[in-house]
Short mmCIF file of C-alpha atoms in Angstrom, two decimals:
data_model
loop_
_atom_site.label_atom_id
_atom_site.label_comp_id
_atom_site.label_asym_id
_atom_site.label_seq_id
_atom_site.Cartn_x
_atom_site.Cartn_y
_atom_site.Cartn_z
CA UNK A 71 0.06 -0.05 0.08
CA UNK A 72 2.77 2.56 0.91
CA UNK A 73 4.64 1.47 -2.09
CA UNK A 74 1.70 2.23 -4.31
CA UNK A 75 1.11 5.56 -2.48
CA UNK A 76 4.74 6.49 -3.22
CA UNK A 77 4.48 5.51 -6.86
CA UNK A 78 1.49 7.63 -7.25
CA UNK A 79 3.28 10.73 -5.83
CA UNK A 80 6.14 10.15 -7.98
CA UNK A 81 3.87 10.03 -11.27
CA UNK A 82 4.52 6.29 -11.71
CA UNK A 83 1.61 4.02 -12.73
CA UNK A 84 1.09 0.44 -13.10
CA UNK A 85 1.56 -1.03 -16.69
CA UNK A 86 -1.28 -0.36 -18.87
CA UNK A 87 -2.67 2.69 -17.02
CA UNK A 88 -2.64 5.99 -18.73
CA UNK A 89 -0.40 8.84 -17.54
CA UNK A 90 3.04 8.59 -15.78
CA UNK A 91 5.79 6.21 -16.50
CA UNK A 92 4.87 2.58 -16.07
CA UNK A 93 6.78 0.19 -13.84
CA UNK A 94 8.34 -2.42 -16.11
CA UNK A 95 9.24 -4.92 -13.39
CA UNK A 96 12.72 -6.23 -12.29
CA UNK A 97 14.44 -8.74 -14.33
CA UNK A 98 15.10 -12.05 -12.55
CA UNK A 99 17.25 -14.82 -14.27
CA UNK A 100 15.86 -18.21 -13.03
CA UNK A 101 18.40 -21.22 -13.44
CA UNK A 102 17.38 -24.55 -14.73
CA UNK A 103 17.83 -26.00 -11.16
CA UNK A 104 14.89 -23.83 -10.07
CA UNK A 105 12.49 -23.68 -12.94
CA UNK A 106 13.06 -27.37 -13.80
CA UNK A 107 12.20 -27.19 -17.58
CA UNK A 108 12.96 -30.49 -19.39
CA UNK A 109 15.02 -29.65 -22.52
CA UNK A 110 13.69 -32.60 -24.22
CA UNK A 111 10.25 -30.92 -24.54
CA UNK A 112 11.78 -28.18 -26.49
CA UNK A 113 11.05 -28.28 -30.31
CA UNK A 114 14.39 -28.74 -32.09
CA UNK A 115 13.57 -26.37 -34.84
CA UNK A 116 12.69 -23.38 -32.30
CA UNK A 117 15.94 -24.10 -30.62
CA UNK A 118 17.79 -23.85 -33.94
CA UNK A 119 15.95 -20.43 -34.80
CA UNK A 120 17.21 -19.12 -31.25
CA UNK A 121 20.69 -20.39 -31.81
CA UNK A 122 20.90 -18.82 -35.42
CA UNK A 123 19.81 -15.50 -34.05
CA UNK A 124 22.27 -15.61 -31.13
CA UNK A 125 25.21 -16.59 -33.50
CA UNK A 126 24.36 -13.40 -35.41
CA UNK A 127 24.89 -11.44 -32.21
CA UNK A 128 21.18 -10.85 -31.32
CA UNK A 129 19.23 -11.68 -28.27
CA UNK A 130 16.67 -14.47 -28.73
CA UNK A 131 14.43 -16.50 -26.52
CA UNK A 132 11.50 -18.88 -26.51
CA UNK A 133 8.56 -16.78 -25.34
CA UNK A 134 4.91 -16.70 -24.30
CA UNK A 135 2.73 -19.85 -23.76
CA UNK A 136 5.48 -22.32 -24.79
CA UNK A 137 7.39 -21.19 -21.73
CA UNK A 138 4.37 -21.52 -19.50
CA UNK A 139 3.53 -24.97 -20.59
CA UNK A 140 7.39 -26.12 -20.41
CA UNK A 141 7.27 -24.89 -16.72
CA UNK A 142 4.08 -27.02 -16.22
CA UNK A 143 5.83 -30.11 -17.74
CA UNK A 144 3.62 -29.92 -20.77
CA UNK A 145 4.94 -30.33 -24.43
CA UNK A 146 3.74 -27.14 -26.27
CA UNK A 147 2.05 -27.37 -29.55
CA UNK A 148 3.45 -24.00 -30.89
CA UNK A 149 6.83 -22.27 -30.16
CA UNK A 150 7.25 -18.55 -30.61
CA UNK A 151 10.64 -16.71 -30.52
CA UNK A 152 11.17 -13.08 -29.61
CA UNK A 153 14.36 -11.16 -30.26
CA UNK A 154 15.77 -7.75 -30.41
CA UNK A 155 16.38 -8.03 -34.37
CA UNK A 156 14.06 -6.30 -36.61
CA UNK A 157 11.78 -8.26 -38.95
CA UNK A 158 14.14 -7.49 -41.91
CA UNK A 159 17.26 -8.59 -40.01
CA UNK A 160 15.49 -11.88 -39.02
CA UNK A 161 14.31 -12.30 -42.62
CA UNK A 162 17.99 -12.04 -43.85
CA UNK A 163 19.26 -14.87 -41.58
CA UNK A 164 16.88 -17.65 -42.85
CA UNK A 165 16.39 -19.11 -46.27
CA UNK A 166 12.37 -19.53 -45.89
CA UNK A 167 11.20 -16.57 -43.88
CA UNK A 168 8.27 -14.27 -44.52
CA UNK A 169 7.26 -10.96 -43.04
CA UNK A 170 3.65 -10.74 -42.42
CA UNK A 171 1.06 -8.50 -40.69
CA UNK A 172 0.48 -4.79 -40.65
CA UNK A 173 -1.01 -4.53 -37.10
CA UNK A 174 1.89 -6.43 -35.82
CA UNK A 175 4.67 -7.19 -38.18
CA UNK A 176 6.32 -10.45 -37.42
CA UNK A 177 8.34 -13.26 -39.32
CA UNK A 178 7.37 -16.71 -40.01
CA UNK A 179 10.36 -19.00 -40.34
CA UNK A 180 9.34 -22.18 -42.15
CA UNK A 181 10.98 -25.64 -41.59
CA UNK A 182 10.14 -28.53 -43.87
CA UNK A 183 7.57 -28.93 -46.58
CA UNK A 184 4.21 -30.33 -47.23
CA UNK A 185 2.24 -31.49 -44.26
CA UNK A 186 5.37 -31.96 -42.13
CA UNK A 187 6.33 -28.41 -42.20
CA UNK A 188 6.40 -26.31 -39.13
CA UNK A 189 6.18 -22.45 -38.81
CA UNK A 190 8.16 -20.71 -35.96
CA UNK A 191 6.81 -17.22 -35.39
CA UNK A 192 9.54 -14.62 -34.66
CA UNK A 193 8.53 -11.24 -33.21
CA UNK A 194 10.73 -8.17 -32.30
CA UNK A 195 10.86 -6.86 -28.85
CA UNK A 196 8.23 -4.03 -28.68
CA UNK A 197 8.31 -0.82 -26.80
CA UNK A 198 5.59 -0.06 -24.32
CA UNK A 199 3.91 3.12 -25.31
CA UNK A 200 1.21 4.77 -23.36
CA UNK A 201 -2.03 5.42 -25.28
CA UNK A 202 -1.76 9.13 -24.88
CA UNK A 203 1.45 8.96 -26.87
CA UNK A 204 -0.13 7.04 -29.67
CA UNK A 205 -1.55 8.46 -32.88
CA UNK A 206 -5.37 8.76 -32.64
CA UNK A 207 -7.53 7.59 -35.45
CA UNK A 208 -11.21 7.25 -35.87
CA UNK A 209 -12.93 4.17 -36.94
CA UNK A 210 -11.33 0.69 -36.91
CA UNK A 211 -8.65 -0.93 -38.85
CA UNK A 212 -10.56 -1.28 -42.09
CA UNK A 213 -12.18 2.27 -42.17
CA UNK A 214 -9.03 3.97 -40.88
CA UNK A 215 -6.65 2.33 -43.46
CA UNK A 216 -5.51 5.68 -45.01
CA UNK A 217 -4.84 7.28 -41.65
CA UNK A 218 -2.85 4.29 -40.44
CA UNK A 219 -0.57 4.07 -43.45
CA UNK A 220 2.08 6.18 -41.96
CA UNK A 221 1.61 5.15 -38.35
CA UNK A 222 3.74 2.72 -36.36
CA UNK A 223 1.70 3.05 -33.07
CA UNK A 224 -1.98 4.10 -33.14
CA UNK A 225 -5.22 3.56 -31.17
CA UNK A 226 -8.88 4.40 -31.89
CA UNK A 227 -11.32 6.46 -29.95
CA UNK A 228 -11.86 3.55 -27.62
CA UNK A 229 -8.35 2.91 -26.81
CA UNK A 230 -7.91 -0.18 -28.92
CA UNK A 231 -4.44 -0.65 -30.26
CA UNK A 232 -4.52 -0.64 -34.14
CA UNK A 233 -0.79 -0.55 -34.74
CA UNK A 234 2.01 -1.61 -32.73
CA UNK A 235 5.32 -1.70 -34.46
CA UNK A 236 7.71 0.45 -32.35
CA UNK A 237 10.73 -1.68 -31.19
CA UNK A 238 12.04 -1.54 -27.72
CA UNK A 239 13.92 -3.24 -24.86
CA UNK A 240 12.95 -6.60 -23.46
CA UNK A 241 11.52 -5.36 -20.33
CA UNK A 242 9.03 -3.16 -22.21
CA UNK A 243 8.13 -6.01 -24.33
CA UNK A 244 7.28 -7.99 -21.29
CA UNK A 245 5.05 -5.30 -20.04
CA UNK A 246 3.14 -5.14 -23.26
CA UNK A 247 2.16 -8.95 -22.73
CA UNK A 248 -1.13 -10.02 -21.09
CA UNK A 249 -0.74 -12.37 -18.39
CA UNK A 250 2.15 -12.84 -16.10
CA UNK A 251 2.55 -16.47 -16.95
CA UNK A 252 2.84 -15.53 -20.71
CA UNK A 253 5.50 -13.06 -20.08
CA UNK A 254 8.54 -15.31 -19.57
CA UNK A 255 11.52 -15.87 -21.75
CA UNK A 256 13.41 -19.11 -22.07
CA UNK A 257 16.87 -19.37 -23.64
CA UNK A 258 17.30 -23.06 -24.65
CA UNK A 259 21.15 -22.52 -24.94
CA UNK A 260 21.79 -21.51 -21.58
CA UNK A 261 18.50 -22.82 -20.23
CA UNK A 262 17.75 -19.56 -18.11
CA UNK A 263 14.06 -18.26 -17.72
CA UNK A 264 13.85 -14.43 -17.61
CA UNK A 265 11.04 -13.15 -15.51
CA UNK A 266 9.96 -9.64 -14.98
CA UNK A 267 6.39 -9.79 -13.54
CA UNK A 268 6.53 -12.76 -10.99
CA UNK A 269 5.21 -15.07 -13.73
CA UNK A 270 7.04 -18.10 -12.24
CA UNK A 271 5.23 -17.50 -8.85
CA UNK A 272 1.91 -17.25 -10.38
CA UNK A 273 2.64 -20.44 -12.29
CA UNK A 274 3.40 -22.10 -9.05
CA UNK A 275 0.12 -20.60 -7.49
CA UNK A 276 -1.73 -21.51 -10.56
CA UNK A 277 -3.11 -18.01 -11.06
CA UNK A 278 -3.94 -16.10 -14.31
CA UNK A 279 -3.04 -12.42 -13.52
CA UNK A 280 -3.11 -9.68 -16.13
CA UNK A 281 -0.16 -7.30 -16.13
CA UNK A 282 -1.31 -3.59 -15.15
CA UNK A 283 -4.70 -2.56 -14.92
CA UNK A 284 -7.15 -5.29 -16.40
CA UNK A 285 -9.78 -2.95 -17.53
CA UNK A 286 -7.26 -0.79 -19.43
CA UNK A 287 -5.62 -3.85 -20.89
CA UNK A 288 -8.91 -5.15 -22.13
CA UNK A 289 -9.59 -1.82 -23.79
CA UNK A 290 -6.23 -1.85 -25.57
CA UNK A 291 -7.06 -5.18 -27.19
CA UNK A 292 -10.53 -6.50 -26.52
CA UNK A 293 -9.52 -10.05 -27.89
CA UNK A 294 -7.59 -10.40 -24.41
CA UNK A 295 -11.23 -10.97 -23.13
CA UNK A 296 -11.52 -14.20 -25.11
CA UNK A 297 -7.85 -15.21 -24.44
CA UNK A 298 -8.49 -14.93 -20.71
CA UNK A 299 -11.40 -17.43 -21.26
CA UNK A 300 -9.30 -19.61 -23.42
CA UNK A 301 -6.32 -19.91 -20.98
CA UNK A 302 -8.55 -20.45 -18.03
CA UNK A 303 -10.31 -23.31 -20.00
CA UNK A 304 -7.08 -24.84 -20.92
CA UNK A 305 -5.44 -24.55 -17.64
CA UNK A 306 -8.43 -25.47 -15.71
CA UNK A 307 -7.74 -29.12 -15.50
CA UNK A 308 -4.44 -28.28 -13.82
CA UNK A 309 -6.11 -26.20 -11.19
CA UNK A 310 -5.61 -22.79 -12.49
CA UNK A 311 -8.15 -19.84 -12.17
CA UNK A 312 -8.49 -16.17 -13.21
CA UNK A 313 -7.28 -13.81 -10.45
CA UNK A 314 -10.21 -12.02 -9.10
CA UNK A 315 -9.21 -8.44 -10.23
CA UNK A 316 -8.47 -9.78 -13.62
CA UNK A 317 -11.94 -11.53 -13.85
CA UNK A 318 -13.83 -8.53 -12.45
CA UNK A 319 -14.09 -6.25 -15.60
CA UNK A 320 -14.56 -9.10 -18.07
CA UNK A 321 -18.30 -8.97 -18.29
CA UNK A 322 -18.40 -5.12 -18.50
CA UNK A 323 -15.70 -5.12 -21.25
CA UNK A 324 -17.57 -7.56 -23.47
CA UNK A 325 -19.36 -4.43 -25.28
CA UNK A 326 -15.68 -3.62 -26.64
CA UNK A 327 -15.69 -6.65 -28.80
CA UNK A 328 -18.13 -5.03 -31.04
CA UNK A 329 -15.39 -2.97 -32.39
CA UNK A 330 -13.18 -5.99 -33.44
CA UNK A 331 -13.42 -6.96 -37.12
CA UNK A 332 -15.84 -9.75 -37.63
CA UNK A 333 -13.25 -11.89 -39.34
CA UNK A 334 -11.03 -11.73 -36.46
CA UNK A 335 -13.97 -12.37 -33.98
CA UNK A 336 -14.79 -15.60 -36.11
CA UNK A 337 -11.05 -16.75 -35.86
CA UNK A 338 -11.07 -16.09 -32.11
CA UNK A 339 -14.28 -18.21 -31.72
CA UNK A 340 -12.84 -21.09 -33.47
CA UNK A 341 -9.76 -21.23 -31.28
CA UNK A 342 -12.11 -21.43 -28.30
CA UNK A 343 -13.92 -24.42 -29.91
CA UNK A 344 -10.87 -26.18 -31.52
CA UNK A 345 -7.96 -26.15 -29.33
CA UNK A 346 -8.88 -29.28 -27.34
CA UNK A 347 -10.87 -27.55 -24.63
CA UNK A 348 -14.27 -26.86 -26.09
CA UNK A 349 -16.34 -28.36 -23.16
CA UNK A 350 -14.08 -26.46 -20.50
CA UNK A 351 -14.34 -23.42 -22.51
CA UNK A 352 -18.05 -23.39 -22.38
CA UNK A 353 -17.96 -24.22 -18.61
CA UNK A 354 -15.79 -21.05 -18.07
CA UNK A 355 -18.09 -18.89 -20.25
CA UNK A 356 -21.06 -19.85 -17.99
CA UNK A 357 -18.99 -19.61 -14.72
CA UNK A 358 -17.78 -16.13 -15.58
CA UNK A 359 -21.20 -14.81 -16.75
CA UNK A 360 -20.21 -14.66 -20.49
CA UNK A 361 -22.60 -17.41 -22.00
CA UNK A 362 -23.83 -14.68 -24.28
CA UNK A 363 -22.69 -11.50 -26.14
CA UNK A 364 -19.15 -12.58 -27.20
CA UNK A 365 -20.04 -13.75 -30.81
CA UNK A 366 -23.50 -14.78 -32.11
CA UNK A 367 -22.48 -18.20 -33.52
CA UNK A 368 -20.68 -18.90 -30.15
CA UNK A 369 -23.99 -18.11 -28.27
CA UNK A 370 -25.61 -20.76 -30.38
CA UNK A 371 -22.91 -23.36 -29.52
CA UNK A 372 -22.99 -22.61 -25.75
CA UNK A 373 -26.87 -22.69 -25.92
CA UNK A 374 -26.87 -26.08 -27.45
CA UNK A 375 -23.85 -27.62 -25.85
CA UNK A 376 -25.99 -29.78 -23.50
CA UNK A 377 -28.07 -31.20 -26.41
CA UNK A 378 -26.95 -34.82 -27.07
CA UNK A 379 -25.74 -34.12 -30.75
CA UNK A 380 -23.71 -31.07 -30.23
CA UNK A 381 -22.35 -32.40 -27.00
CA UNK A 382 -21.16 -35.38 -28.82
CA UNK A 383 -19.55 -33.15 -31.45
CA UNK A 384 -17.71 -31.01 -28.99
CA UNK A 385 -16.50 -34.18 -27.06
CA UNK A 386 -15.30 -35.75 -30.47
CA UNK A 387 -13.47 -32.36 -31.27
CA UNK A 388 -11.56 -32.42 -27.97
CA UNK A 389 -10.62 -36.02 -28.31
CA UNK A 390 -9.27 -35.52 -31.98
CA UNK A 391 -7.11 -32.59 -30.95
CA UNK A 392 -5.71 -34.37 -27.86
CA UNK A 393 -4.83 -37.26 -30.07
CA UNK A 394 -3.07 -35.01 -32.61
CA UNK A 395 -5.71 -35.53 -35.32
CA UNK A 396 -6.76 -32.58 -37.64
CA UNK A 397 -10.07 -31.00 -37.03
CA UNK A 398 -11.89 -28.88 -39.59
CA UNK A 399 -14.24 -25.97 -38.57
CA UNK A 400 -16.75 -26.79 -41.23
CA UNK A 401 -17.37 -30.15 -39.39
CA UNK A 402 -18.03 -28.55 -35.77
CA UNK A 403 -19.99 -25.84 -37.22
CA UNK A 404 -22.20 -28.01 -39.18
CA UNK A 405 -22.88 -29.95 -36.06
CA UNK A 406 -23.74 -26.74 -34.16
CA UNK A 407 -26.23 -25.59 -36.83
CA UNK A 408 -27.76 -29.06 -38.01
CA UNK A 409 -30.83 -28.39 -35.76
CA UNK A 410 -31.52 -25.23 -37.81
CA UNK A 411 -31.06 -26.95 -41.18
CA UNK A 412 -33.03 -29.99 -40.21
CA UNK A 413 -35.96 -27.92 -38.90
CA UNK A 414 -36.05 -25.52 -41.99
CA UNK A 415 -35.91 -28.75 -44.27
CA UNK A 416 -38.74 -30.46 -42.49
CA UNK A 417 -40.79 -27.31 -42.73
CA UNK A 418 -40.30 -27.12 -46.50
CA UNK A 419 -41.08 -30.97 -46.81
CA UNK A 420 -44.42 -30.34 -44.99
CA UNK A 421 -45.14 -27.90 -47.71
CA UNK A 422 -44.67 -30.70 -50.32
CA UNK A 423 -41.50 -29.16 -51.63
CA UNK A 424 -39.05 -31.52 -53.49
CA UNK A 425 -36.47 -32.82 -50.95
CA UNK A 426 -33.27 -31.66 -52.41
CA UNK A 427 -34.24 -28.17 -53.48
CA UNK A 428 -35.93 -27.86 -50.15
CA UNK A 429 -32.68 -28.87 -48.18
CA UNK A 430 -30.64 -26.38 -50.26
CA UNK A 431 -33.05 -23.64 -49.55
CA UNK A 432 -32.89 -24.45 -45.80
CA UNK A 433 -28.94 -24.29 -45.98
CA UNK A 434 -28.99 -21.00 -47.66
CA UNK A 435 -31.27 -19.61 -45.06
CA UNK A 436 -28.89 -20.78 -42.11
CA UNK A 437 -25.93 -19.45 -43.85
CA UNK A 438 -27.37 -15.86 -44.07
CA UNK A 439 -28.87 -15.94 -40.55
CA UNK A 440 -25.97 -17.64 -38.59
CA UNK A 441 -22.71 -16.96 -40.28
CA UNK A 442 -23.16 -13.91 -42.38
CA UNK A 443 -20.23 -12.37 -44.44
CA UNK A 444 -16.92 -13.48 -42.76
CA UNK A 445 -13.48 -14.14 -44.25
CA UNK A 446 -13.29 -17.66 -45.84
CA UNK A 447 -17.05 -18.19 -45.88
CA UNK A 448 -16.91 -19.73 -49.33
CA UNK A 449 -14.81 -22.55 -48.54
CA UNK A 450 -16.27 -23.00 -45.18
CA UNK A 451 -19.92 -23.06 -46.53
CA UNK A 452 -19.06 -25.45 -49.52
CA UNK A 453 -17.65 -27.89 -46.95
CA UNK A 454 -20.62 -27.59 -44.52
CA UNK A 455 -23.08 -27.95 -47.48
CA UNK A 456 -21.62 -31.13 -48.74
CA UNK A 457 -21.84 -32.61 -45.17
CA UNK A 458 -25.39 -31.65 -44.90
CA UNK A 459 -26.38 -32.76 -48.54
CA UNK A 460 -24.80 -36.27 -48.05
CA UNK A 461 -26.97 -37.01 -45.24
CA UNK A 462 -30.23 -38.21 -46.94
CA UNK A 463 -28.10 -39.97 -49.59
CA UNK A 464 -26.88 -42.34 -46.89
CA UNK A 465 -30.07 -43.93 -46.76
CA UNK A 466 -29.80 -44.93 -50.50
CA UNK A 467 -27.59 -48.18 -50.43
CA UNK A 468 -28.65 -49.75 -53.89
CA UNK A 469 -27.28 -48.99 -57.46
CA UNK A 470 -24.30 -46.94 -57.98
CA UNK A 471 -24.97 -44.42 -55.13
CA UNK A 472 -22.64 -46.07 -52.38
CA UNK A 473 -19.69 -46.13 -54.95
CA UNK A 474 -20.13 -42.72 -55.82
CA UNK A 475 -20.43 -41.56 -52.22
CA UNK A 476 -17.24 -43.13 -51.11
CA UNK A 477 -15.27 -41.49 -53.84
CA UNK A 478 -16.31 -37.95 -52.81
CA UNK A 479 -13.39 -35.82 -51.18
CA UNK A 480 -15.77 -35.00 -48.23
CA UNK A 481 -17.20 -38.47 -47.72
CA UNK A 482 -15.18 -39.07 -44.53
CA UNK A 483 -16.56 -35.76 -42.87
CA UNK A 484 -20.11 -36.70 -44.06
CA UNK A 485 -19.74 -40.30 -42.56
CA UNK A 486 -18.42 -39.02 -39.15
CA UNK A 487 -21.41 -36.55 -39.20
CA UNK A 488 -23.83 -39.32 -39.73
CA UNK A 489 -21.90 -41.57 -37.26
CA UNK A 490 -22.55 -38.90 -34.58
CA UNK A 491 -26.26 -38.83 -35.49
CA UNK A 492 -26.47 -42.61 -34.97
CA UNK A 493 -24.87 -42.39 -31.62
CA UNK A 494 -27.50 -40.00 -30.48
CA UNK A 495 -30.33 -42.12 -32.02
CA UNK A 496 -31.16 -39.84 -34.89
CA UNK A 497 -30.43 -42.49 -37.45
CA UNK A 498 -30.34 -46.26 -37.07
CA UNK A 499 -27.06 -47.82 -35.87
CA UNK A 500 -27.32 -50.44 -38.43
CA UNK A 501 -27.04 -47.81 -41.15
CA UNK A 502 -23.71 -46.35 -39.66
CA UNK A 503 -22.27 -49.86 -39.35
CA UNK A 504 -23.10 -50.74 -43.01
CA UNK A 505 -21.35 -47.63 -44.34
CA UNK A 506 -18.46 -48.36 -41.78
CA UNK A 507 -18.05 -51.75 -43.48
CA UNK A 508 -18.66 -50.69 -46.98
CA UNK A 509 -15.86 -48.11 -47.05
CA UNK A 510 -13.30 -50.30 -45.88
CA UNK A 511 -14.35 -53.51 -47.75
CA UNK A 512 -12.99 -55.06 -50.95
CA UNK A 513 -15.04 -55.55 -54.05
CA UNK A 514 -16.23 -58.93 -53.19
CA UNK A 515 -17.47 -57.88 -49.62
CA UNK A 516 -18.99 -54.71 -51.18
CA UNK A 517 -21.25 -56.89 -53.41
CA UNK A 518 -22.24 -58.88 -50.31
CA UNK A 519 -23.17 -55.71 -48.51
CA UNK A 520 -25.14 -54.54 -51.52
CA UNK A 521 -27.11 -57.77 -51.47
CA UNK A 522 -27.73 -57.36 -47.81
CA UNK A 523 -29.06 -53.82 -48.42
CA UNK A 524 -31.40 -55.15 -51.19
CA UNK A 525 -32.90 -57.92 -48.99
CA UNK A 526 -33.36 -55.35 -46.10
CA UNK A 527 -35.24 -53.07 -48.57
CA UNK A 528 -37.43 -55.94 -49.80
CA UNK A 529 -38.14 -56.87 -46.11
CA UNK A 530 -39.24 -53.26 -45.22
CA UNK A 531 -41.38 -53.12 -48.34
CA UNK A 532 -43.20 -56.48 -47.22
CA UNK A 533 -43.55 -55.19 -43.78
CA UNK A 534 -45.23 -52.11 -44.81
CA UNK A 535 -49.21 -52.31 -44.66
CA UNK A 536 -50.70 -53.07 -48.22
CA UNK A 537 -53.34 -50.42 -49.07
CA UNK A 538 -56.16 -52.17 -50.92
CA UNK A 539 -58.31 -50.23 -53.43
CA UNK A 540 -62.03 -50.26 -52.72
CA UNK A 541 -63.85 -51.31 -56.22
CA UNK A 542 -66.06 -48.64 -57.68
CA UNK A 543 -69.81 -49.48 -57.25
CA UNK A 544 -71.59 -50.60 -60.19
CA UNK A 545 -73.84 -47.89 -61.92
CA UNK A 546 -77.51 -47.98 -61.07
CA UNK A 547 -79.64 -49.28 -63.87
CA UNK A 548 -81.39 -46.65 -66.01
CA UNK A 549 -85.13 -47.39 -66.32
CA UNK A 550 -85.22 -45.74 -69.57
CA UNK A 551 -82.59 -48.16 -71.07
CA UNK A 552 -83.76 -51.56 -71.96
CA UNK A 553 -81.64 -54.41 -73.13
CA UNK A 554 -81.58 -55.56 -76.77
CA UNK A 555 -83.22 -58.94 -77.54
CA UNK A 556 -79.93 -60.26 -78.99
CA UNK A 557 -78.02 -59.47 -75.57
CA UNK A 558 -76.15 -56.39 -77.08
CA UNK A 559 -75.88 -53.03 -75.44
CA UNK A 560 -79.02 -51.54 -74.34
CA UNK A 561 -80.94 -48.80 -76.09
CA UNK A 562 -82.95 -46.08 -74.89
CA UNK A 563 -86.60 -46.93 -74.44
CA UNK A 564 -88.82 -46.17 -77.23
CA UNK A 565 -86.12 -45.99 -79.81
CA UNK A 566 -85.99 -48.24 -82.87
CA UNK A 567 -82.13 -49.03 -82.72
CA UNK A 568 -79.21 -47.82 -80.54
CA UNK A 569 -76.34 -45.55 -82.01
CA UNK A 570 -73.46 -47.06 -83.94
CA UNK A 571 -70.25 -47.46 -81.85
CA UNK A 572 -68.61 -44.06 -81.06
CA UNK A 573 -71.81 -42.09 -82.02
CA UNK A 574 -73.53 -39.70 -79.60
CA UNK A 575 -76.43 -41.22 -77.66
CA UNK A 576 -79.23 -38.71 -76.91
CA UNK A 577 -81.70 -39.54 -74.04
CA UNK A 578 -85.29 -39.25 -75.00
CA UNK A 579 -85.97 -36.61 -72.46
CA UNK A 580 -83.85 -34.09 -74.23
CA UNK A 581 -81.06 -34.08 -71.79
CA UNK A 582 -77.52 -33.27 -72.70
CA UNK A 583 -76.12 -35.81 -75.13
CA UNK A 584 -73.79 -38.57 -73.72
CA UNK A 585 -70.47 -39.43 -75.27
CA UNK A 586 -69.35 -43.17 -75.43
CA UNK A 587 -65.63 -43.54 -75.19
CA UNK A 588 -64.14 -45.97 -77.83
CA UNK A 589 -61.28 -48.18 -76.69
CA UNK A 590 -58.22 -48.15 -79.01
CA UNK A 591 -56.96 -51.49 -79.91
CA UNK A 592 -53.35 -51.72 -79.43
CA UNK A 593 -51.22 -52.90 -82.35
CA UNK A 594 -50.67 -56.64 -82.11
CA UNK A 595 -52.47 -56.78 -78.82
CA UNK A 596 -55.12 -59.14 -79.88
CA UNK A 597 -54.99 -62.57 -81.32
CA UNK A 598 -54.74 -62.43 -85.11
CA UNK A 599 -54.25 -58.81 -85.35
CA UNK A 600 -51.89 -57.44 -87.98
CA UNK A 601 -48.43 -56.14 -86.71
CA UNK A 602 -48.03 -52.47 -86.77
CA UNK A 603 -45.73 -50.95 -89.42
CA UNK A 604 -43.19 -48.26 -89.00
CA UNK A 605 -44.60 -44.86 -89.01
CA UNK A 606 -48.18 -46.03 -88.30
#
């Protein structure tokens, strides 16, 4: 308390607060004997990037969440590197390196090719600049593009940082970061951890604490609100929780997310659901009072998370991520929005629309209402549409349909979707098992499965109740018509003879004439009939 009072008198402030000079913390170098990081958990390629930069005379460290995970004994999925070299200097040291970004310029150093490639993200130490010293622009990144073209550090009217490309010392770079456990630096060469904000202590206490004033830091970058939830969800199984002061402004700060570009919000939403902690994320959102209001599509996912189908999809996504298997956003979103598609489709079928156009129309309606116009919607929508359109086709197991289905690029996603539907009782389990066998079978086994499907179809048809048509009642006898003496067609009473075949018969009471229909003889249809000739 006394220290805070003295800092206030001297014009100092906590990092993130406006006015005065921030306190950048004291550098602490923690040896391997204390932090206990296992060097075998460090990615070889990340260590090589650090070594290359150090050999060129620069400072370089593994930084951020990778250091946090290493301290906890976890193997990080991503490794980021921080250095005092500029992006241009970094790019010049590596054969395959690319400078990306405008808001934050960083370098991607690429190792390997194809599916085995890995990207090490290298950022330059950034200076801590107070919002009052930054360039002020109106609007957001997109609408203020012309104003931002000549700026290295700029904020909008709400205080959100739009550009941050001013290089500085390591202590200021640490102050810029969000949580203390994400603000440590690890040198894999000397095996020393550099800590400025007691991040090692917070890691041991299992606390997520924001550096500086939390409300101000959320205002600088509202996406930190989502990151807080994501970290809390990821680390909750280890006993981590958000510090009370850091959690207090979260709900009130949610309104700031409206200023973040929709494409970035969409990407952040996917990170919440596809990093292997989807179930834990939803629990955190509810616990923190943030179940609604972050992003409309996320609201739907949270709302339906307890329904059998969506819950099964979330659990399956977490399982695949934790097993190192790939996941596609199209699959999970197709599961979340399937209820809307199914209901819209059924409504149109009730209106006697054709099934396929009705399904396509229901899908279009869901895209417009739920997803809107976001970056990458074209590819995402195409994949989701394929998954949905396949569902009724799984019911068709005769002819060439099964062979064509298994050849489609998105067949596996469509089958996995149907498999989840079977797990929750939406389709028959036998149907999922049949397709499971068919896709893995050889030609002989596939023929047997096709025969089995035909027999099942015949059995279902026989089991269906037979609808018998009721015969039409014979027409009542007309008292005015009397049979001929030779037994031929009757004629009107009082007439001398009936009309010729095909002539009009006029009743004697002057009623409207009655036409008699003549039956056409089919060519060759009767015994002794002459065969029809071409063109007849």
